[in-house]
CSV table of C-alpha atoms in Angstrom, one decimal:
chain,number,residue,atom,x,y,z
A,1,UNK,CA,106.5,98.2,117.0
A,2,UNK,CA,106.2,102.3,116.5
A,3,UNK,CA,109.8,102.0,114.8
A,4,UNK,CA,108.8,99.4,112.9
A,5,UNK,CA,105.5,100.7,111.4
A,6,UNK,CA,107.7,104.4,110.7
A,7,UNK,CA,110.1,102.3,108.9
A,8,UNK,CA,107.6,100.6,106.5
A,9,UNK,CA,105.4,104.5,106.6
A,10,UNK,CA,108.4,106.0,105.1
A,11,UNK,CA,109.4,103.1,102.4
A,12,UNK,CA,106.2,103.3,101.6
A,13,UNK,CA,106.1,106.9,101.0
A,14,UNK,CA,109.4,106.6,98.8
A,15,UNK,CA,107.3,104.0,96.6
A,16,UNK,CA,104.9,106.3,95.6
A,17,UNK,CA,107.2,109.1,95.0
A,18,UNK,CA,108.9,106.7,93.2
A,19,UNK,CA,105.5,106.2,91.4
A,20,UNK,CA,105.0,110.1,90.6
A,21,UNK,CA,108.5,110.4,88.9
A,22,UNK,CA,107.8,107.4,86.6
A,23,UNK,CA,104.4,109.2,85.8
A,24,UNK,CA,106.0,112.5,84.9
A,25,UNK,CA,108.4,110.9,82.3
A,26,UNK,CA,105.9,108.6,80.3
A,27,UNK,CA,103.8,111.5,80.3
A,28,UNK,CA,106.3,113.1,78.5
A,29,UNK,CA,107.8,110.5,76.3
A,30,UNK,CA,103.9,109.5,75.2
A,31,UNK,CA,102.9,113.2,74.8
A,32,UNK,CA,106.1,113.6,72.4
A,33,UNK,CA,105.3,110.4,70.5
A,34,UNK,CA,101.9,111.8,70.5
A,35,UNK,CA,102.8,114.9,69.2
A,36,UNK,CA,105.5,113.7,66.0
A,37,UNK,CA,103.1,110.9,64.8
A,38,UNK,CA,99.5,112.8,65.3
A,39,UNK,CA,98.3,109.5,66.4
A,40,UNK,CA,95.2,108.9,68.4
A,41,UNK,CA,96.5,106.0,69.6
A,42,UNK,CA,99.7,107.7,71.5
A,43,UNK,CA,97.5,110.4,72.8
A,44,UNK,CA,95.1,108.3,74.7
A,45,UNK,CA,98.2,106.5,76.1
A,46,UNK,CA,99.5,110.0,77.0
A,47,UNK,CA,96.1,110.7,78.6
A,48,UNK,CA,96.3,107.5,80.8
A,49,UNK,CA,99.8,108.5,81.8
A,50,UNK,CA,97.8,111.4,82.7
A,51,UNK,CA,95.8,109.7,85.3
A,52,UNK,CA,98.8,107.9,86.7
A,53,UNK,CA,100.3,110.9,87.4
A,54,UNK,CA,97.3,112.7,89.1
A,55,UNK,CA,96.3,108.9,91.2
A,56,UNK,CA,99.9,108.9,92.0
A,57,UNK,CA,99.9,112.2,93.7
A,58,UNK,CA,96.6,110.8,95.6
A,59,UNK,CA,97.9,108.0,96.5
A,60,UNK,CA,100.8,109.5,98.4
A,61,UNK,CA,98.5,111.6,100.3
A,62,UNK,CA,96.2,108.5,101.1
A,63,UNK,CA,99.5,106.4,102.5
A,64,UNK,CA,100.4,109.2,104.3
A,65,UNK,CA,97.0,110.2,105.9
A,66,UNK,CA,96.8,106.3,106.6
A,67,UNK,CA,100.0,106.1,108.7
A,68,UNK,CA,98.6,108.6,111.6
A,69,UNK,CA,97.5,107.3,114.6
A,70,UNK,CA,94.3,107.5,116.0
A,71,UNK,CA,93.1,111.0,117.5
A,72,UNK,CA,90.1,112.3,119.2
A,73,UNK,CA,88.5,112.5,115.5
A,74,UNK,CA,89.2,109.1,114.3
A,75,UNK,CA,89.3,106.4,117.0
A,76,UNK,CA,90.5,103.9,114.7
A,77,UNK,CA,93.2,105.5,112.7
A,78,UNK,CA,93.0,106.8,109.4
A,79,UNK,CA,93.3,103.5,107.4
A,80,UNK,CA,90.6,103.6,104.8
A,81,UNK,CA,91.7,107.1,103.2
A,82,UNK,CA,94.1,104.1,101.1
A,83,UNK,CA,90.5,102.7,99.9
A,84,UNK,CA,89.4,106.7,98.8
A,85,UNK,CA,92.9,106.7,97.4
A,86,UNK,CA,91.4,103.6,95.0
A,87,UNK,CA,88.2,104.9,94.7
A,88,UNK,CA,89.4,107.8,92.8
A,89,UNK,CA,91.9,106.5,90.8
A,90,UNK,CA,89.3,103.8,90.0
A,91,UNK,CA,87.1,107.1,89.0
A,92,UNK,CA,89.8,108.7,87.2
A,93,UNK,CA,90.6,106.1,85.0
A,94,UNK,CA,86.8,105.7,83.6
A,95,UNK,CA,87.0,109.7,83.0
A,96,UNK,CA,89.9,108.8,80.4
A,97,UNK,CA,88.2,106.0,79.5
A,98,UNK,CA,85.0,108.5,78.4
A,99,UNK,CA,88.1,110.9,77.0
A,100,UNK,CA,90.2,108.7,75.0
A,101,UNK,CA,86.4,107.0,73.2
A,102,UNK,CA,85.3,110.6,72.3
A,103,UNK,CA,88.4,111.6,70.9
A,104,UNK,CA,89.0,108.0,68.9
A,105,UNK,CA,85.4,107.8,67.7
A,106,UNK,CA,86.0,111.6,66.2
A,107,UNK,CA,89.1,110.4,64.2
A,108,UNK,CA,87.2,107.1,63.1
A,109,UNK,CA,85.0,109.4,61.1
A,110,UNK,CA,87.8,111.4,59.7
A,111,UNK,CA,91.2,108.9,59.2
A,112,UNK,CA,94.4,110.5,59.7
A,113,UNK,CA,97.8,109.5,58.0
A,114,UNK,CA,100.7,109.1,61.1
A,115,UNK,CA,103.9,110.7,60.5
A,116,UNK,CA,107.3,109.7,62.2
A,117,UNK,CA,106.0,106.0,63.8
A,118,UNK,CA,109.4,104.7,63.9
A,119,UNK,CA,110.2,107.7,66.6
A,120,UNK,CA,107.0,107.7,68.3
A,121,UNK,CA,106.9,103.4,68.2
A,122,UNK,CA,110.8,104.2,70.3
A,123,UNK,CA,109.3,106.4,72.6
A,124,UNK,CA,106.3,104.6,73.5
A,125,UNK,CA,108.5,101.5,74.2
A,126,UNK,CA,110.7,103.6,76.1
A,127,UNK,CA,107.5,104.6,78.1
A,128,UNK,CA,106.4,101.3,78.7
A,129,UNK,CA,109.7,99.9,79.9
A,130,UNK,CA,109.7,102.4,82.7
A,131,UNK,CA,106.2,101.6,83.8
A,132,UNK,CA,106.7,98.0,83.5
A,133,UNK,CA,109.5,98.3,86.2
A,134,UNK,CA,108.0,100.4,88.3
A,135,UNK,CA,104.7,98.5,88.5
A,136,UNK,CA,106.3,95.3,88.9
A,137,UNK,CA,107.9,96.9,92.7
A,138,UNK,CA,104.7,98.8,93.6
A,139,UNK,CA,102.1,95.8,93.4
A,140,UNK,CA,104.9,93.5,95.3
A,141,UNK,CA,105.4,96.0,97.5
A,142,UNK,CA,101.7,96.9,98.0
A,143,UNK,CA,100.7,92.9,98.5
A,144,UNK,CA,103.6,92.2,101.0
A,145,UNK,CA,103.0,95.3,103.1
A,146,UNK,CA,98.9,95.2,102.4
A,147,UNK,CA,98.2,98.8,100.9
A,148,UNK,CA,95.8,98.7,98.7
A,149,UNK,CA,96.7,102.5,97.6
A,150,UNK,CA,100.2,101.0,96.6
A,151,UNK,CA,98.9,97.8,95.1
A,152,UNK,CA,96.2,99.6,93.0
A,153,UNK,CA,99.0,102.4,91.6
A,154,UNK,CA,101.1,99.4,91.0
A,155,UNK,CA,98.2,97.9,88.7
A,156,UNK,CA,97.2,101.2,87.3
A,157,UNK,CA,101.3,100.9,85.8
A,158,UNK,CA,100.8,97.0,84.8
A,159,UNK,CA,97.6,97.7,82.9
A,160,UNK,CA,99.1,100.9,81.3
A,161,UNK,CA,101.7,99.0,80.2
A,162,UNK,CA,99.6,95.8,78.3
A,163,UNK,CA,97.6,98.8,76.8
A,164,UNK,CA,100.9,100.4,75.5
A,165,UNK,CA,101.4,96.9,74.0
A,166,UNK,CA,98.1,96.9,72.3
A,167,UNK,CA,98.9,100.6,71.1
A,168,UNK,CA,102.5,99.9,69.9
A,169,UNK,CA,101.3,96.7,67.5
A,170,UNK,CA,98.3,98.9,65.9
A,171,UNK,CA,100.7,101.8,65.5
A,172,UNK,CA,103.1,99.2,63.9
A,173,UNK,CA,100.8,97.7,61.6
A,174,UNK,CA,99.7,101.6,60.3
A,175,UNK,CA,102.8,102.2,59.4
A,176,UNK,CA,103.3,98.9,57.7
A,177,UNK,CA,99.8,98.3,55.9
A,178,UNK,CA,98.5,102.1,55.4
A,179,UNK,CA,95.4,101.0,57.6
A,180,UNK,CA,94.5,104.2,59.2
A,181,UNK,CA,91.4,103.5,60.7
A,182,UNK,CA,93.2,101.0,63.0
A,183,UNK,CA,94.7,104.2,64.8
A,184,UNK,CA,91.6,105.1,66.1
A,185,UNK,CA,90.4,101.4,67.0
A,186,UNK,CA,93.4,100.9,68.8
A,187,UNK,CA,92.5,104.0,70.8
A,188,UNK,CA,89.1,102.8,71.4
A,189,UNK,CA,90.4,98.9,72.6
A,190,UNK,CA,92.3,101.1,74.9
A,191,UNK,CA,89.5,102.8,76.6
A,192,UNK,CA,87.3,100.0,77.1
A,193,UNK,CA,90.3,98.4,78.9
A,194,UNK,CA,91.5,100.8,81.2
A,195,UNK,CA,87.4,101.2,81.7
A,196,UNK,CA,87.4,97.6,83.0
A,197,UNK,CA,90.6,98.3,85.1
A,198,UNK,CA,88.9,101.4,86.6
A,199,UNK,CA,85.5,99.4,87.3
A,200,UNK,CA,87.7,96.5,89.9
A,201,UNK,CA,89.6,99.2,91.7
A,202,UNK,CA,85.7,101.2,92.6
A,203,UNK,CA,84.6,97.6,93.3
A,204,UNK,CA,87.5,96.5,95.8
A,205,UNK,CA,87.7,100.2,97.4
A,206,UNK,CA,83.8,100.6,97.9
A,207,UNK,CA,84.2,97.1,99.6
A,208,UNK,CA,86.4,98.1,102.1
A,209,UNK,CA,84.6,101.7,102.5
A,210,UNK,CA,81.8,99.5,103.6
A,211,UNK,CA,83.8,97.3,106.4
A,212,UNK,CA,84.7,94.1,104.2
A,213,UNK,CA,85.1,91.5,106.9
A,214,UNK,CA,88.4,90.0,106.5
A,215,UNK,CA,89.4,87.0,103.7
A,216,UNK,CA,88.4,83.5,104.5
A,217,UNK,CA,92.1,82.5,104.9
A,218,UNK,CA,92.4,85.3,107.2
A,219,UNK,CA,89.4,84.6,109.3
A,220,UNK,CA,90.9,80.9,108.7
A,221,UNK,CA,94.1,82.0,110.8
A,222,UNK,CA,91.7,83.4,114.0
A,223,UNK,CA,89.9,81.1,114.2
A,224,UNK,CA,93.2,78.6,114.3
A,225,UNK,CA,93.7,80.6,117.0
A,226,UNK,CA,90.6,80.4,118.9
A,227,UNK,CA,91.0,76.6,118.6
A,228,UNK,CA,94.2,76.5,120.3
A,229,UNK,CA,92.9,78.5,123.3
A,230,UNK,CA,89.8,76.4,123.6
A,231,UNK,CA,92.4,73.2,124.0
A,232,UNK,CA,94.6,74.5,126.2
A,233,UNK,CA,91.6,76.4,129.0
A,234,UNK,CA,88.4,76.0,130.1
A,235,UNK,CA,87.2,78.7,127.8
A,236,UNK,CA,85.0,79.4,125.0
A,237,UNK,CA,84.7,81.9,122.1
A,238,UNK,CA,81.6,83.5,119.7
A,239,UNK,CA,80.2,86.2,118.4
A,240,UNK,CA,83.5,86.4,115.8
A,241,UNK,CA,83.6,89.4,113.5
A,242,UNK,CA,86.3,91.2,111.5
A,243,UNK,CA,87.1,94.2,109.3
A,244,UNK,CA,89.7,95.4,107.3
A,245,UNK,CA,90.8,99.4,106.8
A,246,UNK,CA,93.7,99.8,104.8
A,247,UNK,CA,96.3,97.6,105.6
A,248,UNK,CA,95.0,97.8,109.4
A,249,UNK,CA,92.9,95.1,110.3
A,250,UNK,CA,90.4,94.8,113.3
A,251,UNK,CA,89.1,91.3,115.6
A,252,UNK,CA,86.1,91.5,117.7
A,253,UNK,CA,85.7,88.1,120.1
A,254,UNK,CA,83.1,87.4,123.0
A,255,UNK,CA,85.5,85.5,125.3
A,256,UNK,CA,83.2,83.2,127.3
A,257,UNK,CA,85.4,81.8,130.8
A,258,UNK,CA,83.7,79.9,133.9
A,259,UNK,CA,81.6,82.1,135.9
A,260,UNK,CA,84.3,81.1,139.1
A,261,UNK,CA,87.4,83.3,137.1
A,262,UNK,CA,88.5,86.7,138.7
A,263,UNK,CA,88.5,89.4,136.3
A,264,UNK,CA,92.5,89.5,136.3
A,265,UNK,CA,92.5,86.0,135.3
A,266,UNK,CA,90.2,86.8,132.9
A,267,UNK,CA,92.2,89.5,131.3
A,268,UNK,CA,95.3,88.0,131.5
A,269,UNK,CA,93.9,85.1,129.2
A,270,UNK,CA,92.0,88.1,126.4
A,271,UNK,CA,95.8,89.7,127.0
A,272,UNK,CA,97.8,86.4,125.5
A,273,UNK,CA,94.3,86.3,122.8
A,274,UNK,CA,95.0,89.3,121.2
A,275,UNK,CA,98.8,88.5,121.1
A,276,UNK,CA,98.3,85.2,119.7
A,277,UNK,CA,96.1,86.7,117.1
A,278,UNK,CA,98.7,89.3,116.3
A,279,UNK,CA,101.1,87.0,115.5
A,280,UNK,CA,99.3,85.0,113.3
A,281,UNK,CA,97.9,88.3,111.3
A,282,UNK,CA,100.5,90.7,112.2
A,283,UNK,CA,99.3,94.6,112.6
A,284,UNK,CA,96.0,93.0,113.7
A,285,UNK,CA,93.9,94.5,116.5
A,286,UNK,CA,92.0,92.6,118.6
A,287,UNK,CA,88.9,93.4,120.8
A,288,UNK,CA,87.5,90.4,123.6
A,289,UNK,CA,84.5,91.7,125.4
A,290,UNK,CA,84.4,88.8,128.4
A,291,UNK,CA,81.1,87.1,129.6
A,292,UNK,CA,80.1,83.8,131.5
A,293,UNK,CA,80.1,80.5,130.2
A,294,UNK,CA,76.9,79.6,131.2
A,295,UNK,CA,74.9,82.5,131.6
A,296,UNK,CA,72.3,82.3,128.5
A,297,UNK,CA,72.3,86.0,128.1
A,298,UNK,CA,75.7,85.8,126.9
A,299,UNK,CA,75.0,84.2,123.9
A,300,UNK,CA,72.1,86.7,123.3
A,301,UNK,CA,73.4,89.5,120.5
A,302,UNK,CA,71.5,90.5,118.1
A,303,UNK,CA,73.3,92.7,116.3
A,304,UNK,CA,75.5,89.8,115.1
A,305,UNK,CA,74.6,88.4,111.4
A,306,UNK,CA,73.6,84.8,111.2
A,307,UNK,CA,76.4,83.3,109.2
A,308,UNK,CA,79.7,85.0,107.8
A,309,UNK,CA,80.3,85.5,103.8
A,310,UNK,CA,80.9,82.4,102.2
A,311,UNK,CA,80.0,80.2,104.7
């Protein structure tokens, strides 16, 4: 299992370094186009390219800080510093968002011609190709191994790349048609969709900062699970609860067995439980607290909620 998990730490580690070379070299294909062309346009793509860079760099630390076991400080691991590794990329890209609308709104007022768009229309594309690639293997990556840090980098690319497309069709269409002042609107259809980009990653990381309980095909799986046990023993289950942090996930079970069980019997069964449930959501930990069938304080908790989301 350890060899495993150091396997996938370390791929996963090469991903976003991966990520942080692709960032350095749109950064400076966009700034050039930027620069020949004086458009607005290029430079609030440059500016994203900016943020990828600096959420790349935080998202490495993130999968890294994630991968460490637990320690005296942190019982549980370190699995949500991937959901601050969204939260600030998610905050990062509204701050361009709030930089590439000043600077577009400042050259809708005062139109400027674009020089060179042939070069800088080249070097954008160039840009976008690499991003494309590399966004396409981090959001795979980051669904099949469940890091949200990866997955969110890997969207960060893919949305950087559609508003590359928006920015390379109003550059286009300046150079043909002599409309200026699309430069500038370009720019400003830019912001308000990297802003919308930025707004889902602070929703899905604040949701996990907050102990998300796990997806209702997830919870689905468990409680397939709990099923099979109740057919097979004499044996009951409640008081179900989940959470998710990072790519970890966490089951907490009341296991409720006939009052005339021994304790090693008993733990044997919450033994092959968490296994079971391990294998159906691998990387899963699960917790069974024990109690008696037909005691009626056992079914007494009231810190549990009354029904689960969604149902």
């Amino acid at each position: 299992m350890r060899d495993r998990s150091t396997t996938e730490h370390g791929r996963l580690v090469r991903l976003m370094l991966l990520s942080v070379a692709a960032a350095v070299v749109t950064i400076v294909l966009k700034a050039l186009a930027a620069a020949v062309t004086g458009s607005v346009g290029f430079l609030s793509d440059a500016l994203e390219s900016v943020v990828n860079l600096v959420a790349a760099l935080v998202g490495l630390w993130a999968v890294r800080l994630a991968a460490r076991p637990p320690d005296l400080g942190h019982h549980f691991g370190h699995g949500k510093a991937e959901y601050l590794s969204a939260a600030v990329e998610g905050a990062l890209i509204l701050a361009a968002a709030a930089a590439i609308g000043w600077t577009s709104v400042r050259r809708l007022l005062d139109p400027v011609a674009i020089e060179e768009p042939g070069i800088g229309l080249g070097l954008s594309m160039l840009a976008s190709l690499v991003n494309l690639g590399v966004g396409v293997v981090l959001v795979r990556a980051g669904r099949r191994t469940r890091s949200i840090a990866l997955e969110a980098d890997g969207r960060h690319l893919l949305t950087d790349v559609v508003t590359s497309a928006g920015v390379l069709v109003g550059i286009a269409l300046v150079a043909i048609f002599d409309w200026y002042v699309l430069d500038p609107v370009v720019a400003i259809a830019v912001g308000v969709n990297i802003l919308y980009t930025g707004y889902g990653l602070l929703r899905r990381s604040v949701s996990g900062l907050l102990d998300a309980s796990l997806p209702g095909d997830d919870r689905s799986r468990v409680e397939a699970v709990l099923s099979e046990f109740r057919r097979r023993e004499p044996v009951d289950f409640h008081a179900l609860r989940s959470r998710e942090s990072g790519r970890q996930r966490f089951v907490y079970v009341h296991l409720l067995v006939p009052a005339d069980w021994t304790v090693k019997r008993g733990h044997d069964l919450a033994d092959d439980l968490s296994d079971a449930v391990d294998e159906a959501l691998p990387g899963t930990h699960t917790f069974v607290h024990m109690e008696p069938i037909g005691d009626p304080s056992s079914y007494d908790h009231q810190y549990l909620p009354e029904s689960l989301p969604g149902e």
